[in-house]
Amino acid sequence: MPFSSLSHEALINNNTVIDNMFITDLMPNADELAIKVYLYGLVQCTSKFTTNNTLDSFCLALGAERKQITDSIKYWEEIGAIRITKENPLEFEYLPLKTILTKPRKFNPNKYADFISQIENMILSRPLTPNELLKYIEVVEDFKISTDAMLLITKYCVDIKGQNIHSNYILTVAKTWANEGIKTIEQVEEKLKEMEAQTDTMRQIFLALGLKSTPDFEDKQYYIKWSTSWGYDFESILFAAKLCKKRGGIKKLDSVLDNFYKLGLFTLSDIQNQSEYIEFTRNLAVNINKTLGVYYENIDTIVEQYISEWLNKGYEANGLKLIAIYCLKRNIKNLEGMDNIISDLYSKGIVSANSVQAFFEEEKQKNEKIKQILQKLGTSRMVTNTDRDYYNTWVNIWGMSEEIINFAVQKSIGKSFSFAYLNSLLAAYKENNVKSIEDCEKIANIPTKIATISNNSQIISDKHIYSKEELDNIFDKEDESNFDF
């Protein structure tokens, strides 16, 4: 007995480490008993009790015959997961699974000679490489597909794709069907009947998509997913296909149905309603783009990024068209700029088409008032956003009435830098909390900083330089660190 060891109880409660490659790559293709043999053998490797680590003990523990156990062990040797070290009595050892990726597989050449010959006779356009032929055998072995079933699958694929077919296509079909439990020739024949029944269906779908090619295995797999996994009937799929005509083929149709599936749209009626909405949003996007004078190649992206978001906020098509025209007149010629305008309107609660129209009419009247002010001051330029901001400040922030603004305009006529003088004058009224024309007239001295000289240059009339003490009296002590004196 060794100096230190694990007790029987500790060994029972101990963990067995299993390589992830066994679970992901080997286990899915192995039968139940082979998996049990592999795992039970791993446990026995860590046990000091050799009485349980014999062929007979494996049979007793797993409820299998000796030949079944030895066949499983030989299966794992062919895979490359173990190595048989002794034939009589049978003994084996586990190998690192990563060696399977690099170690060449060995098969009995006599066992598969006829099978390989028939595969080569089916694909006569070119000689198959030894590596290709080996892959056929590996799929047969690993997926437990009968050779007759594999030959029938190969014939089916060659009939569809022709003599220039690539082996990977055939092997992909075989693996896909094997994962569905289709491994015998009878099961393949039944599957081919199902695929043939889908041929006419797929031709109609291809016609709706505007495709002239012949549906192949992958196309039919799509249909199986749509109809079986997602539950769409033929009429719904055909309607969706018409929506995708000449717009990306089978993959575009899959994307559209995937989107419908995520939205929970399964009936033909639901899909028709949604498609009408999609067409509406696309047309709206095109209309807005034309109004702004821009072009975007991918309309679907514009719908997703902008149109849908605006509609979700409650905006109507007519309202959005008005906003687009407004943006154009304001020289905003992109969707990002229009989105900023909409965000501003939304923050103000301006959403319905009527409220949008009312807002723009009010804006137009405001522009007219600003334009009249500029004309009285002797300026013929266009109204700018800065002018609008000033006017908004006077009316909505300072609370100046139209009467007071007009009074200030009259006072500013003929002044140099008349618009700046107007701003200064209204600011003085604000500082003095004027409420009427009478209050305005009581303010004799306007504290404007603007003076002029004959050459129309601008100077600052106040030449005073503030000392640090004076500045301390103006600003809080805690703000002192923000200034460099």
Short mmCIF file of C-alpha atoms in Angstrom, two decimals:
data_model
loop_
_atom_site.label_atom_id
_atom_site.label_comp_id
_atom_site.label_asym_id
_atom_site.label_seq_id
_atom_site.Cartn_x
_atom_site.Cartn_y
_atom_site.Cartn_z
CA MET A 1 0.00 0.00 0.00
CA PRO A 2 1.40 3.47 -0.89
CA PHE A 3 2.52 5.89 1.83
CA SER A 4 -0.51 8.16 1.07
CA SER A 5 -3.71 7.42 -0.81
CA LEU A 6 -7.36 8.31 -1.14
CA SER A 7 -9.94 6.39 0.84
CA HIS A 8 -12.66 4.49 -1.00
CA GLU A 9 -15.18 7.14 0.09
CA ALA A 10 -12.94 9.95 -1.21
CA LEU A 11 -12.48 8.20 -4.54
CA ILE A 12 -16.23 7.82 -4.93
CA ASN A 13 -16.73 11.53 -4.29
CA ASN A 14 -13.80 12.57 -6.47
CA ASN A 15 -14.26 14.38 -9.82
CA THR A 16 -13.44 12.99 -13.27
CA VAL A 17 -12.07 15.51 -15.77
CA ILE A 18 -13.61 15.26 -19.25
CA ASP A 19 -12.07 17.04 -22.23
CA ASN A 20 -14.52 19.50 -23.82
CA MET A 21 -13.59 18.09 -27.22
CA PHE A 22 -15.15 14.78 -26.19
CA ILE A 23 -18.47 16.49 -25.41
CA THR A 24 -18.56 18.81 -28.44
CA ASP A 25 -16.90 16.73 -31.18
CA LEU A 26 -16.97 13.04 -30.26
CA MET A 27 -20.01 12.39 -28.07
CA PRO A 28 -22.69 13.58 -30.58
CA ASN A 29 -21.63 10.93 -33.11
CA ALA A 30 -21.08 8.01 -30.72
CA ASP A 31 -23.73 5.53 -29.64
CA GLU A 32 -24.92 5.31 -26.05
CA LEU A 33 -22.87 2.29 -25.00
CA ALA A 34 -19.64 3.68 -26.49
CA ILE A 35 -20.13 6.86 -24.47
CA LYS A 36 -20.73 4.83 -21.29
CA VAL A 37 -17.62 2.73 -21.91
CA TYR A 38 -15.45 5.83 -22.45
CA LEU A 39 -16.69 7.60 -19.32
CA TYR A 40 -16.71 4.52 -17.08
CA GLY A 41 -13.16 3.73 -18.17
CA LEU A 42 -12.05 7.27 -17.26
CA VAL A 43 -13.42 6.83 -13.75
CA GLN A 44 -11.63 3.50 -13.32
CA CYS A 45 -8.33 5.07 -14.41
CA THR A 46 -8.27 7.11 -11.19
CA SER A 47 -9.30 4.24 -8.96
CA LYS A 48 -6.83 2.17 -6.96
CA PHE A 49 -9.32 -0.70 -6.81
CA THR A 50 -8.32 -2.78 -9.83
CA THR A 51 -11.06 -5.34 -9.23
CA ASN A 52 -13.50 -2.96 -10.95
CA ASN A 53 -11.14 -2.27 -13.84
CA THR A 54 -11.58 -5.42 -15.92
CA LEU A 55 -13.59 -6.36 -18.99
CA ASP A 56 -15.98 -8.42 -16.88
CA SER A 57 -16.51 -5.59 -14.40
CA PHE A 58 -17.30 -3.25 -17.33
CA CYS A 59 -19.89 -5.77 -18.58
CA LEU A 60 -21.46 -6.06 -15.15
CA ALA A 61 -21.49 -2.31 -14.46
CA LEU A 62 -22.82 -1.33 -17.88
CA GLY A 63 -25.14 -4.30 -18.47
CA ALA A 64 -23.53 -5.25 -21.77
CA GLU A 65 -21.95 -8.32 -23.42
CA ARG A 66 -18.18 -8.71 -23.70
CA LYS A 67 -18.27 -8.26 -27.50
CA GLN A 68 -20.30 -5.05 -27.13
CA ILE A 69 -17.71 -3.63 -24.75
CA THR A 70 -14.78 -4.64 -26.97
CA ASP A 71 -16.51 -3.23 -30.06
CA SER A 72 -16.93 0.10 -28.23
CA ILE A 73 -13.27 0.09 -27.24
CA LYS A 74 -12.24 -0.59 -30.86
CA TYR A 75 -14.54 2.22 -31.99
CA TRP A 76 -12.70 4.68 -29.75
CA GLU A 77 -9.38 3.35 -31.04
CA GLU A 78 -10.46 4.02 -34.64
CA ILE A 79 -11.47 7.54 -33.62
CA GLY A 80 -8.04 8.01 -32.03
CA ALA A 81 -9.26 8.62 -28.48
CA ILE A 82 -7.59 5.51 -27.00
CA ARG A 83 -4.82 3.04 -27.85
CA ILE A 84 -5.13 -0.73 -27.36
CA THR A 85 -1.92 -1.83 -25.71
CA LYS A 86 -2.69 -5.54 -25.36
CA GLU A 87 -5.05 -7.89 -27.16
CA ASN A 88 -5.29 -10.82 -24.75
CA PRO A 89 -6.39 -9.94 -22.19
CA LEU A 90 -7.63 -6.68 -23.73
CA GLU A 91 -6.01 -3.57 -22.27
CA PHE A 92 -6.11 0.05 -23.47
CA GLU A 93 -4.99 3.54 -22.50
CA TYR A 94 -6.51 6.98 -23.03
CA LEU A 95 -4.83 9.45 -25.41
CA PRO A 96 -4.97 13.27 -25.48
CA LEU A 97 -7.95 14.14 -27.65
CA LYS A 98 -6.12 16.99 -29.39
CA THR A 99 -4.06 14.36 -31.25
CA ILE A 100 -7.23 13.36 -33.11
CA LEU A 101 -7.07 16.64 -35.02
CA THR A 102 -3.65 15.83 -36.47
CA LYS A 103 -3.50 12.03 -36.43
CA PRO A 104 -4.52 10.44 -39.76
CA ARG A 105 -7.47 8.05 -39.47
CA LYS A 106 -6.92 4.43 -40.55
CA PHE A 107 -9.64 2.25 -42.03
CA ASN A 108 -9.78 -1.24 -43.42
CA PRO A 109 -9.34 -0.72 -47.18
CA ASN A 110 -11.22 -3.93 -48.04
CA LYS A 111 -14.23 -2.89 -45.98
CA TYR A 112 -14.84 0.25 -48.05
CA ALA A 113 -13.35 -0.68 -51.45
CA ASP A 114 -16.70 -1.18 -53.18
CA PHE A 115 -18.18 1.91 -51.52
CA ILE A 116 -15.30 4.12 -52.68
CA SER A 117 -15.52 2.72 -56.21
CA GLN A 118 -19.23 3.59 -56.46
CA ILE A 119 -18.62 7.11 -55.13
CA GLU A 120 -15.94 7.67 -57.79
CA ASN A 121 -18.25 6.37 -60.52
CA MET A 122 -20.89 8.91 -59.56
CA ILE A 123 -18.53 11.88 -59.80
CA LEU A 124 -16.80 11.40 -63.14
CA SER A 125 -15.93 15.03 -63.88
CA ARG A 126 -12.67 14.80 -61.97
CA PRO A 127 -10.67 12.29 -59.93
CA LEU A 128 -11.36 12.47 -56.19
CA THR A 129 -8.36 13.00 -53.94
CA PRO A 130 -7.47 10.44 -51.25
CA ASN A 131 -8.34 13.05 -48.63
CA GLU A 132 -11.83 13.52 -50.13
CA LEU A 133 -12.45 9.77 -50.16
CA LEU A 134 -11.28 9.56 -46.56
CA LYS A 135 -13.86 12.18 -45.56
CA TYR A 136 -16.66 10.04 -47.01
CA ILE A 137 -15.53 7.12 -44.87
CA GLU A 138 -15.16 9.33 -41.78
CA VAL A 139 -18.73 10.61 -42.15
CA VAL A 140 -20.01 7.05 -42.54
CA GLU A 141 -18.07 5.93 -39.48
CA ASP A 142 -18.58 8.94 -37.23
CA PHE A 143 -22.28 9.48 -37.98
CA LYS A 144 -23.14 5.77 -38.20
CA ILE A 145 -24.60 6.16 -41.69
CA SER A 146 -24.94 2.99 -43.75
CA THR A 147 -22.89 2.94 -46.96
CA ASP A 148 -26.03 2.34 -49.03
CA ALA A 149 -27.62 5.44 -47.46
CA MET A 150 -24.47 7.46 -48.18
CA LEU A 151 -24.50 6.35 -51.82
CA LEU A 152 -28.14 7.36 -52.22
CA ILE A 153 -27.43 10.76 -50.67
CA THR A 154 -24.51 11.21 -53.08
CA LYS A 155 -26.70 10.35 -56.09
CA TYR A 156 -29.38 12.80 -54.94
CA CYS A 157 -26.82 15.62 -54.63
CA VAL A 158 -25.19 14.85 -58.00
CA ASP A 159 -28.62 14.84 -59.69
CA ILE A 160 -29.25 18.35 -58.31
CA LYS A 161 -25.82 19.96 -58.74
CA GLY A 162 -24.33 17.98 -61.61
CA GLN A 163 -20.96 16.29 -62.08
CA ASN A 164 -18.97 19.32 -60.91
CA ILE A 165 -20.39 19.04 -57.41
CA HIS A 166 -17.97 19.55 -54.52
CA SER A 167 -17.67 16.80 -51.94
CA ASN A 168 -18.28 19.23 -49.10
CA TYR A 169 -21.83 19.79 -50.38
CA ILE A 170 -22.58 16.05 -50.31
CA LEU A 171 -21.02 15.58 -46.89
CA THR A 172 -22.95 18.55 -45.47
CA VAL A 173 -26.23 16.99 -46.63
CA ALA A 174 -25.26 13.66 -45.11
CA LYS A 175 -24.31 15.20 -41.75
CA THR A 176 -27.47 17.33 -41.65
CA TRP A 177 -29.72 14.35 -42.26
CA ALA A 178 -27.74 12.14 -39.86
CA ASN A 179 -28.31 14.73 -37.12
CA GLU A 180 -32.02 14.41 -37.90
CA GLY A 181 -31.72 10.64 -37.35
CA ILE A 182 -31.67 9.74 -41.05
CA LYS A 183 -28.97 7.07 -41.35
CA THR A 184 -30.42 4.03 -43.14
CA ILE A 185 -31.32 3.65 -46.81
CA GLU A 186 -35.01 3.38 -45.88
CA GLN A 187 -34.85 6.64 -43.95
CA VAL A 188 -33.04 8.39 -46.83
CA GLU A 189 -35.65 7.16 -49.33
CA GLU A 190 -38.41 8.57 -47.12
CA LYS A 191 -36.52 11.86 -46.83
CA LEU A 192 -36.13 12.05 -50.61
CA LYS A 193 -39.89 11.65 -51.04
CA GLU A 194 -40.36 14.58 -48.67
CA MET A 195 -37.78 16.65 -50.57
CA GLU A 196 -39.41 15.82 -53.91
CA ALA A 197 -42.78 16.96 -52.56
CA GLN A 198 -41.14 20.30 -51.72
CA THR A 199 -39.70 20.77 -55.22
CA ASP A 200 -42.89 22.16 -56.76
CA THR A 201 -43.46 24.31 -53.68
CA MET A 202 -39.95 25.75 -53.89
CA ARG A 203 -40.34 26.42 -57.63
CA GLN A 204 -43.35 28.63 -56.87
CA ILE A 205 -41.37 30.44 -54.18
CA PHE A 206 -38.43 30.91 -56.56
CA LEU A 207 -40.81 32.30 -59.19
CA ALA A 208 -42.17 34.78 -56.63
CA LEU A 209 -38.59 35.78 -55.77
CA GLY A 210 -37.77 36.31 -59.44
CA LEU A 211 -35.21 33.47 -59.44
CA LYS A 212 -34.65 31.26 -62.47
CA SER A 213 -32.31 28.73 -60.83
CA THR A 214 -33.35 25.30 -59.56
CA PRO A 215 -33.95 24.93 -55.80
CA ASP A 216 -31.26 22.82 -54.15
CA PHE A 217 -30.81 21.11 -50.81
CA GLU A 218 -29.98 24.30 -48.90
CA ASP A 219 -33.04 26.08 -50.30
CA LYS A 220 -35.28 23.24 -49.21
CA GLN A 221 -33.68 23.28 -45.76
CA TYR A 222 -34.79 26.90 -45.48
CA TYR A 223 -38.35 25.87 -46.31
CA ILE A 224 -38.25 23.13 -43.67
CA LYS A 225 -37.19 25.73 -41.09
CA TRP A 226 -39.91 28.20 -42.11
CA SER A 227 -42.70 25.66 -42.24
CA THR A 228 -41.71 23.23 -39.49
CA SER A 229 -39.68 25.18 -36.94
CA TRP A 230 -41.37 28.58 -37.36
CA GLY A 231 -44.84 27.33 -38.31
CA TYR A 232 -45.49 29.39 -41.46
CA ASP A 233 -47.89 28.00 -44.05
CA PHE A 234 -47.16 28.05 -47.77
CA GLU A 235 -49.42 31.06 -48.51
CA SER A 236 -47.65 33.20 -45.89
CA ILE A 237 -44.22 32.23 -47.20
CA LEU A 238 -45.28 32.88 -50.81
CA PHE A 239 -46.65 36.32 -49.88
CA ALA A 240 -43.37 37.20 -48.10
CA ALA A 241 -41.44 35.98 -51.17
CA LYS A 242 -43.34 38.41 -53.39
CA LEU A 243 -42.26 41.22 -51.08
CA CYS A 244 -38.63 40.23 -51.71
CA LYS A 245 -38.83 39.88 -55.50
CA LYS A 246 -35.43 40.64 -57.05
CA ARG A 247 -34.20 42.00 -53.70
CA GLY A 248 -31.76 39.37 -52.45
CA GLY A 249 -33.24 35.96 -53.15
CA ILE A 250 -33.70 33.18 -50.63
CA LYS A 251 -31.52 34.79 -47.95
CA LYS A 252 -33.52 38.02 -48.09
CA LEU A 253 -36.73 35.99 -47.73
CA ASP A 254 -35.22 34.21 -44.74
CA SER A 255 -34.34 37.58 -43.19
CA VAL A 256 -37.87 38.93 -43.76
CA LEU A 257 -39.53 35.84 -42.26
CA ASP A 258 -37.06 35.93 -39.37
CA ASN A 259 -38.15 39.51 -38.66
CA PHE A 260 -41.83 38.53 -38.86
CA TYR A 261 -41.12 35.63 -36.48
CA LYS A 262 -39.44 37.93 -33.95
CA LEU A 263 -42.42 40.32 -34.18
CA GLY A 264 -44.82 37.45 -33.52
CA LEU A 265 -46.49 37.70 -36.94
CA PHE A 266 -47.62 34.25 -38.09
CA THR A 267 -50.90 34.55 -39.99
CA LEU A 268 -51.19 35.79 -43.56
CA SER A 269 -53.39 38.66 -42.35
CA ASP A 270 -50.76 39.81 -39.82
CA ILE A 271 -48.00 39.63 -42.43
CA GLN A 272 -50.09 41.57 -44.98
CA ASN A 273 -50.78 44.34 -42.47
CA GLN A 274 -47.11 44.53 -41.53
CA SER A 275 -46.02 44.55 -45.17
CA GLU A 276 -48.37 47.46 -45.88
CA TYR A 277 -46.79 49.33 -42.98
CA ILE A 278 -43.29 48.52 -44.30
CA GLU A 279 -44.23 49.80 -47.76
CA PHE A 280 -45.71 52.94 -46.20
CA THR A 281 -42.53 53.67 -44.23
CA ARG A 282 -40.33 53.06 -47.28
CA ASN A 283 -42.39 55.42 -49.43
CA LEU A 284 -42.35 58.02 -46.66
CA ALA A 285 -38.55 57.73 -46.43
CA VAL A 286 -38.19 58.23 -50.18
CA ASN A 287 -40.53 61.24 -50.10
CA ILE A 288 -38.64 62.93 -47.25
CA ASN A 289 -35.29 62.26 -48.93
CA LYS A 290 -36.53 63.88 -52.13
CA THR A 291 -37.83 66.87 -50.19
CA LEU A 292 -34.45 67.36 -48.50
CA GLY A 293 -32.63 66.76 -51.78
CA VAL A 294 -30.60 63.82 -50.49
CA TYR A 295 -30.14 60.23 -51.64
CA TYR A 296 -29.56 57.18 -49.48
CA GLU A 297 -29.02 53.84 -51.20
CA ASN A 298 -30.25 51.70 -48.30
CA ILE A 299 -33.82 52.85 -47.60
CA ASP A 300 -34.39 50.07 -45.05
CA THR A 301 -31.63 51.49 -42.86
CA ILE A 302 -33.19 54.97 -43.06
CA VAL A 303 -36.57 53.53 -42.09
CA GLU A 304 -35.08 51.73 -39.10
CA GLN A 305 -32.88 54.62 -37.91
CA TYR A 306 -35.21 57.57 -38.48
CA ILE A 307 -38.69 56.99 -39.94
CA SER A 308 -39.75 54.28 -37.47
CA GLU A 309 -38.43 56.31 -34.53
CA TRP A 310 -40.34 59.42 -35.63
CA LEU A 311 -43.54 57.44 -36.17
CA ASN A 312 -43.12 55.80 -32.77
CA LYS A 313 -43.01 59.28 -31.23
CA GLY A 314 -46.46 59.88 -32.69
CA TYR A 315 -45.59 61.96 -35.75
CA GLU A 316 -47.84 61.62 -38.81
CA ALA A 317 -46.73 61.46 -42.42
CA ASN A 318 -48.15 64.90 -43.22
CA GLY A 319 -46.43 66.38 -40.19
CA LEU A 320 -43.10 64.84 -41.16
CA LYS A 321 -43.42 66.18 -44.70
CA LEU A 322 -44.04 69.68 -43.29
CA ILE A 323 -40.96 69.35 -41.10
CA ALA A 324 -38.90 68.25 -44.12
CA ILE A 325 -40.01 71.35 -46.07
CA TYR A 326 -39.22 73.53 -43.05
CA CYS A 327 -35.72 71.98 -42.87
CA LEU A 328 -35.12 72.64 -46.57
CA LYS A 329 -36.09 76.31 -46.18
CA ARG A 330 -33.76 76.55 -43.18
CA ASN A 331 -30.95 75.02 -45.30
CA ILE A 332 -30.98 71.81 -43.26
CA LYS A 333 -30.44 69.17 -45.94
CA ASN A 334 -29.82 65.93 -44.08
CA LEU A 335 -31.77 63.49 -41.91
CA GLU A 336 -29.55 64.11 -38.89
CA GLY A 337 -30.50 67.80 -38.93
CA MET A 338 -34.18 66.95 -39.38
CA ASP A 339 -33.93 64.55 -36.46
CA ASN A 340 -32.60 67.39 -34.27
CA ILE A 341 -35.56 69.58 -35.28
CA ILE A 342 -37.98 66.76 -34.46
CA SER A 343 -36.31 66.19 -31.07
CA ASP A 344 -36.74 69.90 -30.29
CA LEU A 345 -40.39 69.87 -31.37
CA TYR A 346 -41.05 66.70 -29.39
CA SER A 347 -39.59 68.30 -26.24
CA LYS A 348 -42.13 71.10 -26.71
CA GLY A 349 -44.99 68.64 -27.11
CA ILE A 350 -45.47 69.50 -30.78
CA VAL A 351 -46.33 66.15 -32.36
CA SER A 352 -49.62 66.09 -34.30
CA ALA A 353 -49.72 67.35 -37.88
CA ASN A 354 -52.03 70.18 -36.81
CA SER A 355 -49.72 71.30 -34.00
CA VAL A 356 -46.70 71.12 -36.34
CA GLN A 357 -48.52 73.26 -38.90
CA ALA A 358 -49.60 75.75 -36.21
CA PHE A 359 -46.02 75.97 -34.93
CA PHE A 360 -44.62 76.70 -38.38
CA GLU A 361 -47.30 79.30 -39.04
CA GLU A 362 -46.32 80.95 -35.78
CA GLU A 363 -42.68 80.75 -36.81
CA LYS A 364 -43.57 82.38 -40.14
CA GLN A 365 -45.34 85.25 -38.36
CA LYS A 366 -42.35 85.62 -36.05
CA ASN A 367 -40.03 85.77 -39.07
CA GLU A 368 -42.17 88.50 -40.57
CA LYS A 369 -41.93 90.54 -37.36
CA ILE A 370 -38.15 90.10 -37.23
CA LYS A 371 -37.90 91.05 -40.89
CA GLN A 372 -39.89 94.22 -40.25
CA ILE A 373 -37.57 95.09 -37.35
CA LEU A 374 -34.51 94.64 -39.57
CA GLN A 375 -36.06 96.77 -42.30
CA LYS A 376 -36.85 99.59 -39.82
CA LEU A 377 -33.24 99.43 -38.65
CA GLY A 378 -32.11 99.81 -42.25
CA THR A 379 -31.01 96.18 -42.79
CA SER A 380 -32.11 94.23 -45.84
CA ARG A 381 -30.43 90.90 -45.03
CA MET A 382 -32.23 87.57 -44.53
CA VAL A 383 -33.50 86.57 -41.09
CA THR A 384 -30.95 84.29 -39.39
CA ASN A 385 -31.18 81.73 -36.61
CA THR A 386 -29.36 84.19 -34.37
CA ASP A 387 -32.08 86.78 -35.03
CA ARG A 388 -34.69 84.21 -34.06
CA ASP A 389 -32.81 83.36 -30.88
CA TYR A 390 -32.66 87.07 -29.94
CA TYR A 391 -36.36 87.53 -30.60
CA ASN A 392 -37.19 84.41 -28.57
CA THR A 393 -35.13 85.80 -25.67
CA TRP A 394 -36.90 89.19 -25.80
CA VAL A 395 -40.41 87.71 -25.91
CA ASN A 396 -40.31 84.36 -24.11
CA ILE A 397 -37.48 84.84 -21.60
CA TRP A 398 -37.46 88.56 -20.85
CA GLY A 399 -41.22 88.86 -21.30
CA MET A 400 -41.12 91.97 -23.51
CA SER A 401 -44.42 92.95 -25.09
CA GLU A 402 -44.68 93.77 -28.78
CA GLU A 403 -45.41 97.37 -27.84
CA ILE A 404 -42.17 97.72 -25.86
CA ILE A 405 -40.13 96.00 -28.58
CA ASN A 406 -41.53 98.40 -31.21
CA PHE A 407 -40.77 101.35 -28.92
CA ALA A 408 -37.16 100.16 -28.55
CA VAL A 409 -36.88 99.67 -32.33
CA GLN A 410 -37.93 103.31 -32.89
CA LYS A 411 -35.29 104.43 -30.38
CA SER A 412 -32.64 102.37 -32.22
CA ILE A 413 -33.32 103.71 -35.73
CA GLY A 414 -30.39 105.73 -37.02
CA LYS A 415 -27.98 104.45 -34.37
CA SER A 416 -24.68 102.94 -35.45
CA PHE A 417 -24.78 99.20 -34.94
CA SER A 418 -28.53 99.59 -34.55
CA PHE A 419 -29.32 95.92 -33.87
CA ALA A 420 -26.71 95.76 -31.10
CA TYR A 421 -28.11 99.01 -29.74
CA LEU A 422 -31.61 97.47 -29.77
CA ASN A 423 -30.37 94.46 -27.82
CA SER A 424 -28.67 96.73 -25.29
CA LEU A 425 -31.76 98.89 -24.94
CA LEU A 426 -34.06 95.91 -24.33
CA ALA A 427 -31.56 94.52 -21.83
CA ALA A 428 -31.72 97.82 -19.95
CA TYR A 429 -35.51 97.59 -19.91
CA LYS A 430 -35.21 94.08 -18.51
CA GLU A 431 -32.77 95.20 -15.82
CA ASN A 432 -35.16 97.98 -14.80
CA ASN A 433 -38.18 95.68 -14.90
CA VAL A 434 -40.16 97.92 -17.25
CA LYS A 435 -43.78 97.01 -17.84
CA SER A 436 -45.03 99.84 -20.02
CA ILE A 437 -44.01 102.57 -22.45
CA GLU A 438 -44.18 105.04 -19.56
CA ASP A 439 -41.61 102.96 -17.68
CA CYS A 440 -39.37 102.92 -20.75
CA GLU A 441 -39.48 106.71 -21.07
CA LYS A 442 -38.37 107.12 -17.45
CA ILE A 443 -35.04 105.47 -18.27
CA ALA A 444 -32.99 108.41 -19.46
CA ASN A 445 -29.48 106.93 -19.66
CA ILE A 446 -29.08 103.65 -21.49
CA PRO A 447 -25.96 101.78 -20.25
CA THR A 448 -24.84 100.71 -23.69
CA LYS A 449 -21.16 99.92 -24.25
CA ILE A 450 -21.32 100.68 -27.95
CA ALA A 451 -19.93 103.92 -29.29
CA THR A 452 -18.96 104.85 -32.80
CA ILE A 453 -16.40 106.87 -34.63
CA SER A 454 -16.51 108.24 -38.15
CA ASN A 455 -14.80 105.27 -39.78
CA ASN A 456 -17.53 102.95 -38.43
CA SER A 457 -15.12 100.91 -36.32
CA GLN A 458 -16.31 99.73 -32.93
CA ILE A 459 -14.66 100.68 -29.65
CA ILE A 460 -15.34 99.95 -26.02
CA SER A 461 -16.12 103.16 -24.18
CA ASP A 462 -15.26 101.78 -20.73
CA LYS A 463 -11.45 101.68 -20.40
CA HIS A 464 -11.50 100.76 -16.74
CA ILE A 465 -9.21 97.88 -15.69
CA TYR A 466 -10.51 95.95 -12.69
CA SER A 467 -8.25 95.26 -9.72
CA LYS A 468 -8.21 91.91 -7.94
CA GLU A 469 -10.04 93.46 -4.97
CA GLU A 470 -12.81 94.76 -7.22
CA LEU A 471 -13.15 91.37 -8.86
CA ASP A 472 -13.32 89.70 -5.44
CA ASN A 473 -16.32 91.89 -4.68
CA ILE A 474 -18.01 90.79 -7.91
CA PHE A 475 -17.33 87.03 -7.79
CA ASP A 476 -17.58 84.56 -4.93
CA LYS A 477 -14.32 83.69 -3.21
CA GLU A 478 -14.79 80.02 -4.13
CA ASP A 479 -14.77 80.95 -7.85
CA GLU A 480 -11.36 82.63 -7.59
CA SER A 481 -9.49 79.51 -8.71
CA ASN A 482 -11.24 79.69 -12.09
CA PHE A 483 -9.53 82.94 -13.08
CA ASP A 484 -5.92 83.76 -13.75
CA PHE A 485 -5.13 87.29 -12.54
#
